[in-house]
CSV table of C-alpha atoms in Angstrom, one decimal:
chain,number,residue,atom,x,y,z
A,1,UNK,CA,25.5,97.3,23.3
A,2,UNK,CA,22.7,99.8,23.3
A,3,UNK,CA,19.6,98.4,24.3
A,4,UNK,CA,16.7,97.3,23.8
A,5,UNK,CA,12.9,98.5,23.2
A,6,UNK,CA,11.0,100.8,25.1
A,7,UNK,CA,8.6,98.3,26.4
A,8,UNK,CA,11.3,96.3,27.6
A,9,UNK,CA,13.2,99.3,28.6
A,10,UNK,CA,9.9,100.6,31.0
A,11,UNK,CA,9.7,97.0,32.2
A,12,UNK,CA,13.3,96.1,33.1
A,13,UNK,CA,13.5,99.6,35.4
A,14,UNK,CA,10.0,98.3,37.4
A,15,UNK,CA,11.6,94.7,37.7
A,16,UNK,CA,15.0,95.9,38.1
A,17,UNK,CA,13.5,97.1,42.0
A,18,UNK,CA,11.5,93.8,42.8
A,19,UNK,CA,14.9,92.0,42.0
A,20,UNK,CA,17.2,94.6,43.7
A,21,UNK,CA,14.3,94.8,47.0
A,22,UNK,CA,15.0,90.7,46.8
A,23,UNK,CA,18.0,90.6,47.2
A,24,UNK,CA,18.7,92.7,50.2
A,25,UNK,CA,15.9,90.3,51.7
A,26,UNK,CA,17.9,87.6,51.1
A,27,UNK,CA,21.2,89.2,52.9
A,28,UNK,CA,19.4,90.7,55.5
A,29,UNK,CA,17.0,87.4,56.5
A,30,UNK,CA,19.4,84.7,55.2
A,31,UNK,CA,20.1,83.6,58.9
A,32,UNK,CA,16.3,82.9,59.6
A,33,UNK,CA,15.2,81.8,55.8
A,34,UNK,CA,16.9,80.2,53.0
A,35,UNK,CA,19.1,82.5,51.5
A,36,UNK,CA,22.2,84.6,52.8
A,37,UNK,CA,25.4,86.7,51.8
A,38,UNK,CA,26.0,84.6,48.7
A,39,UNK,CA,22.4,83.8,47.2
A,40,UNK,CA,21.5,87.6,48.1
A,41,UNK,CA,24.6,89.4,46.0
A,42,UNK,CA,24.0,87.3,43.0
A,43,UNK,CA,20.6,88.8,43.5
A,44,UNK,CA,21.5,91.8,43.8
A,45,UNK,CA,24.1,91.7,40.9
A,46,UNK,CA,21.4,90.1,38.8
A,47,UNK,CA,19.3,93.7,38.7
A,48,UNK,CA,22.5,95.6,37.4
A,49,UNK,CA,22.5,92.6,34.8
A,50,UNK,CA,19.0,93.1,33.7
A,51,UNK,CA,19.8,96.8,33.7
A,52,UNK,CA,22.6,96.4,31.2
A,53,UNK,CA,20.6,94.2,29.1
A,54,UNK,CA,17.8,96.7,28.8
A,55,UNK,CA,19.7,99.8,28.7
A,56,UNK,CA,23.3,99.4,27.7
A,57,UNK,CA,26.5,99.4,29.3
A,58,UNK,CA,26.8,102.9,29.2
A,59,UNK,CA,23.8,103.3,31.1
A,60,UNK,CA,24.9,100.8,34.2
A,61,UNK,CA,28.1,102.7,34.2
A,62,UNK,CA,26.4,105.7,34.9
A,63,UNK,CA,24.2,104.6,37.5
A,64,UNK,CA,27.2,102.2,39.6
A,65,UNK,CA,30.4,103.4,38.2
A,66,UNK,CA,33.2,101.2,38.3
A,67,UNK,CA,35.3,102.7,40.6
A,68,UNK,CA,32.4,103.1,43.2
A,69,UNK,CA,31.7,98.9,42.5
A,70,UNK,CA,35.3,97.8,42.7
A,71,UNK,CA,35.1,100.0,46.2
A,72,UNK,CA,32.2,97.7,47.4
A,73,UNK,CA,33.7,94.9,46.4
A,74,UNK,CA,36.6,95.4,48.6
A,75,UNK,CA,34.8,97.1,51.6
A,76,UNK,CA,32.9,94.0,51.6
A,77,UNK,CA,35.7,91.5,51.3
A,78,UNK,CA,37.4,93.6,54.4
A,79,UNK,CA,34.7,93.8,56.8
A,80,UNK,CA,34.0,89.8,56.3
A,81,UNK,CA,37.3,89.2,56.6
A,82,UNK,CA,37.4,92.3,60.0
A,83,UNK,CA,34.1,90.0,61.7
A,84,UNK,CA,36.5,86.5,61.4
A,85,UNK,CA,39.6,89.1,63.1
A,86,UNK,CA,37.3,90.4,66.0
A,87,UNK,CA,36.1,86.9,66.5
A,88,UNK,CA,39.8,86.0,66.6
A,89,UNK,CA,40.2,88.6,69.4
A,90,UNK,CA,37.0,88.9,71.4
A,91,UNK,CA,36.3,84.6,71.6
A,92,UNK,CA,39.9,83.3,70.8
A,93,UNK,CA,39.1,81.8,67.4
A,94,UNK,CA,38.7,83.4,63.7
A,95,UNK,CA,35.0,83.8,63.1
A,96,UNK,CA,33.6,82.9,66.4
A,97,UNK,CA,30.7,84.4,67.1
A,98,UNK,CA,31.0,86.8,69.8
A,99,UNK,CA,27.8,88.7,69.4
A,100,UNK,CA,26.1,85.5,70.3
A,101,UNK,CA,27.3,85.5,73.3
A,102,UNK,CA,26.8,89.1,74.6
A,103,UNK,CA,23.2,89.6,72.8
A,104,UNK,CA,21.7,86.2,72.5
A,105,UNK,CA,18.1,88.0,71.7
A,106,UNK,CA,14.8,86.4,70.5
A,107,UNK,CA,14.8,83.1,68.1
A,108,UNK,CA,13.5,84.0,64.9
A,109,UNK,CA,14.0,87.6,65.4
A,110,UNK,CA,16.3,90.3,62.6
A,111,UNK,CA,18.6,90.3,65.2
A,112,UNK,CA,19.4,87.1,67.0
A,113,UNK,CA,21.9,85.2,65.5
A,114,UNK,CA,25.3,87.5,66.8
A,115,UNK,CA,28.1,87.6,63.9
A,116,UNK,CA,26.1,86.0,61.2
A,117,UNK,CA,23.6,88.7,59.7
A,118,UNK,CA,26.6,90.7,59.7
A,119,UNK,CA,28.2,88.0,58.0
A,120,UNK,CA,25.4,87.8,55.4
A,121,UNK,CA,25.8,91.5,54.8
A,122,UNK,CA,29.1,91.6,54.0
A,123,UNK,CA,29.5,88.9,51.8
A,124,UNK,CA,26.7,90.2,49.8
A,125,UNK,CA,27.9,93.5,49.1
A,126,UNK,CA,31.5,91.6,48.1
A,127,UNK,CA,29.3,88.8,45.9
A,128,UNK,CA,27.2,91.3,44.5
A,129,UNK,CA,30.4,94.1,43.4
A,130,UNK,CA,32.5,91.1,42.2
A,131,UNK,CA,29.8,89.5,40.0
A,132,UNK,CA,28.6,92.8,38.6
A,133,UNK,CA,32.1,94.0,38.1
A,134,UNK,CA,32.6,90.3,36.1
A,135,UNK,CA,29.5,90.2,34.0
A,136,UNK,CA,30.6,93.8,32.7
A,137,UNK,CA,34.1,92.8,32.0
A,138,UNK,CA,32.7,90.2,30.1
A,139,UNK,CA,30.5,92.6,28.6
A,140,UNK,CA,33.3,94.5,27.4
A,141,UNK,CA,35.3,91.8,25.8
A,142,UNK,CA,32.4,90.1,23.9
A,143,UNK,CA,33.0,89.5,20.2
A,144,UNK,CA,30.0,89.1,17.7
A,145,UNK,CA,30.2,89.2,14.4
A,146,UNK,CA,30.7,92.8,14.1
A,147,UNK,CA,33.8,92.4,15.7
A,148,UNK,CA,34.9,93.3,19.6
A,149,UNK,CA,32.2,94.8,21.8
A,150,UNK,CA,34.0,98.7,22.0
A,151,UNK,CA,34.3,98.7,17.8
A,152,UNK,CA,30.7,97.5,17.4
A,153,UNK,CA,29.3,100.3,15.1
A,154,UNK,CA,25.5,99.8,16.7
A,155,UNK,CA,27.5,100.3,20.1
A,156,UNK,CA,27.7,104.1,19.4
A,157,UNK,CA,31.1,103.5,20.5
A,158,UNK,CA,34.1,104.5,18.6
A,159,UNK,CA,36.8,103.2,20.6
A,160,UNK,CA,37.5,100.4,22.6
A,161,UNK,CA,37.4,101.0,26.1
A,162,UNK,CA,34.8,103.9,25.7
């Protein structure tokens, strides 16, 4: 896949912020507004999405490489799982909120809810890794009428895999 025009092109990389800007609105506020971990990483994912479709695989490769996304993916999935083991240790039950009880803070406010935000954040960097690391796999094993996605001639791409 290797893109598309230049007006969608210039368009995409202004949107592509917006959408990426929304996303981490939606982790970092999901306790106070609708939103949260989940609803923010497909956000989040969702620019990388637009990014591919605009620019080409290639160029979403370049700018989150796989390696660095599949590292999210698990940091994210380990410090979710490291805020259910310190609830386990500091309250005396997996996930309980033991930030609530220490720094209650202001109703409404960034940080008042203990555990959660930090919750939200967490899950959103594993949502967001995961479902970009999907949609690319996918993007990789598509078949059109050319044939697979990696011997597409209009891919520039020689060899699968490239």
């Amino acid at each position: 896949m290797k893109g598309m025009t230049v007006i969608v092109r210039t368009v995409s990389s202004w949107v592509k912020l917006l959408i990426f800007l929304f996303g981490v609105y939606l982790i970092l506020f999901g306790h106070l507004s609708p939103g949260g971990g989940f609803a923010g990483g497909v956000v989040l994912a969702s620019s990388y999405v637009l990014l591919m479709l605009a620019f080409g695989r290639r160029f979403v490769e370049r700018n989150l490489p796989l390696p660095v996304a599949s590292r999210l993916d698990c940091l994210g999935a380990f410090l979710f799982v490291m805020v259910g083991v310190l609830g386990l240790l500091k309250g005396g039950a997996f996930f309980v909120n033991f930030l609530y009880a220490k720094f209650p803070g202001q109703v409404g406010r960034l940080v008042s809810a203990g555990t959660i935000p930090l919750s939200n954040l967490f899950i959103g960097l594993k949502v967001g890794a995961s479902l970009f690391l999907v949609i690319f796999a996918l993007s990789l094993f598509r078949y059109d009428t050319k044939g697979p996605a990696g011997l597409s001639a209009s891919d520039g791409a020689g060899k699968p895999g490239e």
